[in-house]
XYZ file of C-alpha atoms in Angstrom:
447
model
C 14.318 12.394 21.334
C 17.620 13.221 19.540
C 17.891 15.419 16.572
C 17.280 13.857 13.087
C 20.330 16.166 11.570
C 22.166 13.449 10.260
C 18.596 11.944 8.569
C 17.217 15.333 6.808
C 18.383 18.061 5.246
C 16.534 21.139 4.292
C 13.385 20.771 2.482
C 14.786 22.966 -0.243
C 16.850 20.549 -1.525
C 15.075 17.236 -0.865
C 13.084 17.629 -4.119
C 14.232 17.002 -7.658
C 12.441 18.559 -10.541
C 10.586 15.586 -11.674
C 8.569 15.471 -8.190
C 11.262 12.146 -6.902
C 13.569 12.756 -3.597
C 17.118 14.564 -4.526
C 19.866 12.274 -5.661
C 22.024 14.263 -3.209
C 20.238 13.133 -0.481
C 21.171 9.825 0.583
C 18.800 7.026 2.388
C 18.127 8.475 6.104
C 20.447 6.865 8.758
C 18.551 4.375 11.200
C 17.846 5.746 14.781
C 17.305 4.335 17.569
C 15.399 6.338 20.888
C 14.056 5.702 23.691
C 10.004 6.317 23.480
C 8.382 4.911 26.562
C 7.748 1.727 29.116
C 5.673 -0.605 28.838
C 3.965 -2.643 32.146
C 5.061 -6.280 31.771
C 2.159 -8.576 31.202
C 0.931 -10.040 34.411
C 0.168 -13.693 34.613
C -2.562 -15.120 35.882
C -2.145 -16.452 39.279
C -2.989 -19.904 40.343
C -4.801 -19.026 43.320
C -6.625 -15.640 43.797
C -4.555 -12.746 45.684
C -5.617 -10.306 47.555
C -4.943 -6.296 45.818
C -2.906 -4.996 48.024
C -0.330 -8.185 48.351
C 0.420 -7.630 44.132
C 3.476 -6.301 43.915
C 4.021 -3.679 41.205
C 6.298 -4.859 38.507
C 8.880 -2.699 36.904
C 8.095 -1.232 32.878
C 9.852 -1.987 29.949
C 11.630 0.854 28.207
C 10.775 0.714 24.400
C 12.987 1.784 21.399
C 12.062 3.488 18.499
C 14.042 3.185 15.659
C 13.358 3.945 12.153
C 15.020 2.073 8.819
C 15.655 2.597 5.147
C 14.446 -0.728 4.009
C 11.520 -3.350 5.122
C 14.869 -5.620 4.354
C 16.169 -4.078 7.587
C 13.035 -5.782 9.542
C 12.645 -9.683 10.088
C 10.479 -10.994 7.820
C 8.805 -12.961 10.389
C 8.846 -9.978 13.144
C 7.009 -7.861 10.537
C 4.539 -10.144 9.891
C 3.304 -10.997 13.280
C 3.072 -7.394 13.951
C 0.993 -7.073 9.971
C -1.254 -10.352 11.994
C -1.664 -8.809 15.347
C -4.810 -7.765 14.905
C -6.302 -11.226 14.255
C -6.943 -10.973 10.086
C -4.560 -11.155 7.435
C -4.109 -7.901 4.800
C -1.244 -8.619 2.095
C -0.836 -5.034 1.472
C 1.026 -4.596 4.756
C 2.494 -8.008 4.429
C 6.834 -8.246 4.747
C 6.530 -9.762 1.160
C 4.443 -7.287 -0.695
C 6.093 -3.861 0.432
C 9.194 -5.811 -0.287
C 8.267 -6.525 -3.417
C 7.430 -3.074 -3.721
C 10.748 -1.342 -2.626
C 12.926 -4.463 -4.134
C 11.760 -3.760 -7.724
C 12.004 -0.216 -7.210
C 8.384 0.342 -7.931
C 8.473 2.502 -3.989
C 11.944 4.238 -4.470
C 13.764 7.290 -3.357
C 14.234 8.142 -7.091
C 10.717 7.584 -7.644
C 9.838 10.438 -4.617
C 9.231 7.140 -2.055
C 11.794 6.673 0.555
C 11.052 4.213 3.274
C 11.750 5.646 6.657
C 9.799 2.526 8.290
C 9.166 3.026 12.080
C 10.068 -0.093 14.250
C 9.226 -0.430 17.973
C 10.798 -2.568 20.012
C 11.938 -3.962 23.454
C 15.496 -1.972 24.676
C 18.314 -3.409 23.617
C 20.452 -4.699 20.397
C 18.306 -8.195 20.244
C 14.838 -6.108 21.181
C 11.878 -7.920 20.330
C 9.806 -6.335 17.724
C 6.226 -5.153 19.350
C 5.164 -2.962 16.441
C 6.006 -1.786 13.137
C 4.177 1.146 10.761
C 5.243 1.595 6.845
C 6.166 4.704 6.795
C 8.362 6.667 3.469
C 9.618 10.587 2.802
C 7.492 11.561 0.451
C 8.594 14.175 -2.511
C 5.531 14.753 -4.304
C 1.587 13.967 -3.526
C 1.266 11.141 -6.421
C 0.130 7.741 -6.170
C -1.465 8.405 -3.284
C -5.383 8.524 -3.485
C -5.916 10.951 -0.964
C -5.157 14.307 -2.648
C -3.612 17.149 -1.056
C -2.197 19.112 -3.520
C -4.501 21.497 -3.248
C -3.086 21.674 0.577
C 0.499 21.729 -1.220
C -0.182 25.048 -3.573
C -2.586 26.320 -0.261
C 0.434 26.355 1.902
C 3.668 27.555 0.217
C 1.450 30.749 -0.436
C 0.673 31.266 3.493
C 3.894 30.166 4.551
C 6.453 30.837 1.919
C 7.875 27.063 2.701
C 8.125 23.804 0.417
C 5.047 21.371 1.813
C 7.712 18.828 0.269
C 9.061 16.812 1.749
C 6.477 15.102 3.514
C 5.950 12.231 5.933
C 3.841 8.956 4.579
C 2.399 6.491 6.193
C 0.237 3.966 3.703
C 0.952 1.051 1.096
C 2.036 2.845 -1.878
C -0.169 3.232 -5.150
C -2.847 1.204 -3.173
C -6.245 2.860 -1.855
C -6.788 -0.170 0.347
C -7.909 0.439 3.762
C -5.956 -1.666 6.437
C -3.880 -1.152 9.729
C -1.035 1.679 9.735
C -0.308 1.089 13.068
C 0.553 -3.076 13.088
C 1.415 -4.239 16.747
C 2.287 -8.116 17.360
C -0.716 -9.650 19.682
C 2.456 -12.749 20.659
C 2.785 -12.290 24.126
C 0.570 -8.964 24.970
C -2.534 -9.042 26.875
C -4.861 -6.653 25.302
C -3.674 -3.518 27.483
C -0.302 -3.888 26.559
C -1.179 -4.159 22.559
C -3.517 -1.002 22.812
C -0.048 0.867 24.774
C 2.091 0.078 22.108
C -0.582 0.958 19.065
C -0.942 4.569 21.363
C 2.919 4.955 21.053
C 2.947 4.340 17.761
C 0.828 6.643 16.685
C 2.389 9.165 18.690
C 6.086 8.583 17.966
C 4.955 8.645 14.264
C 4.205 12.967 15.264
C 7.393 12.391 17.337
C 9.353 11.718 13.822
C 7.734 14.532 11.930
C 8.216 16.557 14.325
C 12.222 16.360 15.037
C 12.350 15.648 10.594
C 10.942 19.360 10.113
C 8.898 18.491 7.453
C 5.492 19.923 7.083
C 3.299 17.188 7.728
C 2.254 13.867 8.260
C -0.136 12.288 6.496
C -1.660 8.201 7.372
C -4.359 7.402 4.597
C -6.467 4.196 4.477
C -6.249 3.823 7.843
C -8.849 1.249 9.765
C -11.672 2.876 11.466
C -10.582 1.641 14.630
C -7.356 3.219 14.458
C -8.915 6.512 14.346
C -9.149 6.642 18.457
C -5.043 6.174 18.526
C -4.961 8.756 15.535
C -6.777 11.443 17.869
C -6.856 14.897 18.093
C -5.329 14.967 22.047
C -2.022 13.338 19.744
C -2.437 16.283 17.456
C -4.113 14.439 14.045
C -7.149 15.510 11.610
C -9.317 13.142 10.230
C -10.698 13.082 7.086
C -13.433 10.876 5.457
C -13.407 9.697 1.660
C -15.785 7.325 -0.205
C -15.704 4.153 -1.731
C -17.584 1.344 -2.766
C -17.894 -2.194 -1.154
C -19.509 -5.215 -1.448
C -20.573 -7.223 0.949
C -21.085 -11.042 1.290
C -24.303 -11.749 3.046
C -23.760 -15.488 3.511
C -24.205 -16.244 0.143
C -23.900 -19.465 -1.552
C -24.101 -18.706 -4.930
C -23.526 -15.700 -7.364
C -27.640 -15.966 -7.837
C -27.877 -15.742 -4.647
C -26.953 -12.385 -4.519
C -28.612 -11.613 -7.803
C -32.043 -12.104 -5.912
C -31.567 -9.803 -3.580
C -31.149 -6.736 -6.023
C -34.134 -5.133 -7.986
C -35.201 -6.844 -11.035
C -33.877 -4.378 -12.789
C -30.366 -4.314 -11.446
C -30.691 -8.093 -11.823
C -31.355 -8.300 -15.518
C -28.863 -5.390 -16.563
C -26.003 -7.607 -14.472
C -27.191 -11.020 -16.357
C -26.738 -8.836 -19.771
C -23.659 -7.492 -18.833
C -22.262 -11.155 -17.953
C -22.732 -12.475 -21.426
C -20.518 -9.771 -23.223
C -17.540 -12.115 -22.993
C -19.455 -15.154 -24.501
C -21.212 -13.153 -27.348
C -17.664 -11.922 -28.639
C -16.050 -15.571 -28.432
C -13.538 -14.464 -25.559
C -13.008 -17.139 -22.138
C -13.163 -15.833 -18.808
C -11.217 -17.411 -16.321
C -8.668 -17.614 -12.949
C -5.739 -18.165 -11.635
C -3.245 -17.968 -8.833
C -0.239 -16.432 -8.544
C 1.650 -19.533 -8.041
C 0.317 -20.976 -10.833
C 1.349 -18.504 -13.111
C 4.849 -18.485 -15.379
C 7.011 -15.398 -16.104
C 5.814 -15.187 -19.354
C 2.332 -14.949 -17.820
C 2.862 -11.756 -15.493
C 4.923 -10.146 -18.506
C 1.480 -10.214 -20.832
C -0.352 -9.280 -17.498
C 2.375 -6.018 -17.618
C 1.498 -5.401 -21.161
C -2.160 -5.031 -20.294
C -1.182 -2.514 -17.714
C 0.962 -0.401 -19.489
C -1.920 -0.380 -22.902
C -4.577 0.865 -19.710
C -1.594 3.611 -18.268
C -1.322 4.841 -21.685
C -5.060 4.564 -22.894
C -5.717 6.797 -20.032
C -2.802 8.877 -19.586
C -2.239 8.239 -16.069
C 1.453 7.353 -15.113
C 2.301 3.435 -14.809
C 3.529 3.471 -11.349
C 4.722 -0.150 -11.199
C 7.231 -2.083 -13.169
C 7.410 -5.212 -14.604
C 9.558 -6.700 -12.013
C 7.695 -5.662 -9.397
C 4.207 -8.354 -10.824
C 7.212 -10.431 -11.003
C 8.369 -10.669 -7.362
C 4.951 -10.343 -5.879
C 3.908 -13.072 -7.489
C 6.543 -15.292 -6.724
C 6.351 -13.738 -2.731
C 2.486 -14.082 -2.462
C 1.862 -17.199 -4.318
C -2.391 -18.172 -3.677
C -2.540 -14.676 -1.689
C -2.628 -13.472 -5.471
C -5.956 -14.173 -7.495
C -5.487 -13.247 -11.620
C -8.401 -12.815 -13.945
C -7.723 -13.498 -17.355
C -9.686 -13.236 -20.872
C -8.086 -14.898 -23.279
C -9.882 -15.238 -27.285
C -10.774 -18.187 -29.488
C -7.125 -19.165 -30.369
C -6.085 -18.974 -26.607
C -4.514 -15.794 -26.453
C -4.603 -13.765 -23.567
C -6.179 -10.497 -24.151
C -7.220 -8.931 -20.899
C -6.886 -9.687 -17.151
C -7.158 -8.190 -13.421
C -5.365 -8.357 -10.722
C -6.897 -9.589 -6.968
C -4.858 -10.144 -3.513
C -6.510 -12.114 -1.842
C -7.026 -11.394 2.164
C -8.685 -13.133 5.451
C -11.714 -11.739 4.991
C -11.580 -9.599 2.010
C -10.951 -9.913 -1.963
C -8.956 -6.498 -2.512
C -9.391 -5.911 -6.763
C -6.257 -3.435 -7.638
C -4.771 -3.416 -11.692
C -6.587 -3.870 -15.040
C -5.326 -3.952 -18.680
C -6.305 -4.860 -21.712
C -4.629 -5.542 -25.377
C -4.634 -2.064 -26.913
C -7.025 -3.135 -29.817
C -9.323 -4.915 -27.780
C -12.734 -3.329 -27.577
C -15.890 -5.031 -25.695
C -18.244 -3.416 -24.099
C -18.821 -4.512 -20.448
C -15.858 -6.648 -20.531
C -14.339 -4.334 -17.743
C -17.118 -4.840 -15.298
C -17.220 -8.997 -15.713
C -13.473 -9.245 -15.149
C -13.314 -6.366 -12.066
C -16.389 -6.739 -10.366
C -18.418 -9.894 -10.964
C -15.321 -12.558 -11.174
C -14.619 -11.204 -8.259
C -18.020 -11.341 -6.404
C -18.103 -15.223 -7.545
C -14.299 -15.840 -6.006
C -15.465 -13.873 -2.521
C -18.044 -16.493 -2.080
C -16.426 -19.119 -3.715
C -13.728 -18.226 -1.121
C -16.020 -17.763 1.951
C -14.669 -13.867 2.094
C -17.148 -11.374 3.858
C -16.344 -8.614 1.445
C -14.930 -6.971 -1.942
C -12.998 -3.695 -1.908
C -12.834 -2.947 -5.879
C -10.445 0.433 -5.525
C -10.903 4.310 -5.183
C -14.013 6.149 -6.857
C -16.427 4.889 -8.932
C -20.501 5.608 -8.341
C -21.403 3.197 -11.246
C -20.412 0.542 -8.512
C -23.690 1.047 -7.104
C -25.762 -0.512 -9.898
C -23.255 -3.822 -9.609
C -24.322 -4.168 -5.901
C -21.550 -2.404 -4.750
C -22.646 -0.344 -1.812
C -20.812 3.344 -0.425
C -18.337 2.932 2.240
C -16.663 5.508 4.491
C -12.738 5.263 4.614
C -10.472 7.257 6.879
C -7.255 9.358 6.480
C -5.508 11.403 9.334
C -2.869 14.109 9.266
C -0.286 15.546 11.201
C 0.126 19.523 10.190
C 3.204 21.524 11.710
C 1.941 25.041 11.260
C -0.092 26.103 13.492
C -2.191 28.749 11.466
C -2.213 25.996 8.040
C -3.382 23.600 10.545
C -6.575 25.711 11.545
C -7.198 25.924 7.582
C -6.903 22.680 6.756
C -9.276 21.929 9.989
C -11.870 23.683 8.593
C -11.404 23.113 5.255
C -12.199 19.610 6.647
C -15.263 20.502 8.708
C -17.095 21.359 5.500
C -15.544 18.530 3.732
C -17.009 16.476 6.063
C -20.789 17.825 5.752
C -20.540 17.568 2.226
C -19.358 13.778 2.889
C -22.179 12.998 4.994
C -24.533 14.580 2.878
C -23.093 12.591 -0.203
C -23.646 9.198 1.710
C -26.967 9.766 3.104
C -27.901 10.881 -0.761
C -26.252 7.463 -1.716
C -27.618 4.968 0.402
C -31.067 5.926 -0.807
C -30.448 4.509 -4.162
């Protein structure tokens, strides 16, 4: 693989002071290299062959190339690859990373610049087999799997900047999904699994000729975890969160009965905060939704960013373009008072099989207790089954989940380190990690 000279320059200068990529350092030219062959499908004969009359058929050489903008990818191509396992995710959708670079939200002056890895048939007109997001990285924010520990840990061993890094993940989202999105179109099963294993490999491959100091995929499917393996040179690490899960129910007191009597009364007491204080519940889809209606949902955001000093990582124009994109793959909660105002709401994407609950705001003077949990967690339990999805992934953290029927979940990171000797550390930092994981969720499934 050629030299990525002309895409990177020293690590030294790719950071700014305010933790965003260098404004000196311009968007990474595209490359294109040669990665591997692939065996063309065989089809099925009409009449059965004996072995040794099937003649061998010649592979495909694949191209790796990577670009500066999903804009750079059909919309189309991407999307089959984002489908290719069989189920739908809009976090890795064309239209919602577009929305996400577009508004400027994922940015190289905001420390994300897409480097997106493409895989395709040789050739100017190659067809697109597989596609992973992938962005330079110039800080460890907005991430959800923190290594900045890792950061401080190894500038002191090796006197080097851990930034810039390599990123693969939907940014500012802790929503497990595919990394590595292959098109199923016209690959048998084989030939899909080859191209997954080369994309996880070429994804080292990039690192590797970039120089920077590591790679890092987060919120990556279990499955994915035997293409992210150690014989390619990744660690795995395991997080927490908290799931629910739709066990065929028909109604919302449906799963109510299946709780303890006292989880079930505490939830029914919680339900009625919106109704004692005079406030309507309600939702809505993106598509049915006017400017004016994202730019109160924006408000709500910001009062929340501020409230808890945390940094607002999207702007108004990104709610904007998503929910033009997504249309009814985006599912709004909103509280609004007695005279109609809006005061409150949440914001869903909806998936195949999955409700995915991400942003929350409020009016800054609004104040009712257990409002939080009816428009995050409940509205969203009644729309899963409403909707016929098997499950609710409510965001990063969050033990009180438990009591709302919201049970511990494993998810699934893996990283690419260059040094040798910082790689051995973080391996064992991640061996005890690991134990105290385990522990954790055996500790947590008995409640």
């Amino acid at each position: 693989m050629q030299q990525f000279a002309d895409m990177v320059v020293a690590s030294t200068s790719m950071c700014d002071g305010g933790g965003g990529i260098a404004r000196g350092y311009g968007r990474p030219a595209a490359i294109a290299v040669t990665v591997g062959t692939l065996r063309p499908r065989r089809p099925l004969p009409n009449k059965p062959r004996k072995l040794h009359r099937c003649a061998c058929q010649p592979r495909e050489k694949l191209e790796l190339k990577t670009v500066s903008s999903i804009s750079q990818v059909d919309r189309r191509m991407w999307n089959e690859c984002a489908k290719g396992n069989g189920t739908f995710n809009p976090f890795v959708s064309w239209e919602f990373l577009s929305a996400m670079e577009e508004s400027g939200s994922a940015s190289r002056d905001a420390g994300w610049l897409p480097c997106h890895a493409v895989l395709s048939r040789e050739g100017e007109e190659g067809e697109v087999l597989g596609v992973a997001p992938l962005y330079i990285k110039g800080h460890s924010y907005g991430e959800y799997v923190f290594d900045h520990s890792w950061a401080n840990a190894y500038g002191r061993l090796t006197r080097k900047n851990y930034y810039p890094k390599l990123q693969s993940c939907v940014p500012f989202s802790p929503v497990t999904g595919s990394r590595l999105l292959a098109k199923s179109a016209g690959l048998g099963d084989q030939q899909r699994n080859e191209v997954l294993g080369m994309m996880a490999g070429s994804l080292v491959a990039i690192a590797d000729e970039m120089k920077v100091s590591s790679l890092h995929v987060t919120f990556n499917s279990k499955e994915e975890l035997a293409h992210f393996s150690r014989e390619r040179g990744y660690l795995t690490r395991t997080g927490i969160q908290y799931h629910w899960q739709n066990n065929g129910y028909d109604t919302f007191n449906d799963f109510l009965m299946e709780l303890r009597q006292s989880k079930r009364k505490s939830i029914r007491q919680e339900r009625k905060c919106a109704e004692k204080n005079g406030l309507r519940v309600y939702r809505t889809y993106g598509s049915e939704m006017l400017p004016s209606d994202w730019d109160e949902f924006y408000r709500f955001y910001i009062n929340t960013c501020n409230k808890k000093w945390g940094e607002a990582y999207l702007n108004r124009e990104f709610f904007h373009r998503m929910g033009e994109a997504m249309g009814d793959k985006v599912l709004v909660v909103f509280v609004e008072d007695a005279f109609g105002k809006k005061v409150a709401g949440a914001l869903n994407l909806v998936g195949s099989d999955t409700l995915f609950g991400r942003n929350w705001g409020c009016a800054a003077d609004l104040n009712v207790k257990n409002l939080h949990f009816e428009v995050c967690y409940y509205q969203a339990l009644e729309a899963a089954i409403e909707l016929g999805l098997k499950r609710v992934e409510a965001g990063a953290q969050g033990e009180h989940k438990i009591q709302r029927g919201y049970l511990p979940t494993p998810t699934y990171s893996c990283h690419w380190v260059r040094d040798s000797q910082f790689k051995q550390i973080v391996s064992n930092f991640l061996d005890e990690e690991q134990r105290q994981i385990d522990y954790t969720l055996e500790v947590l499934e008995q409640e």
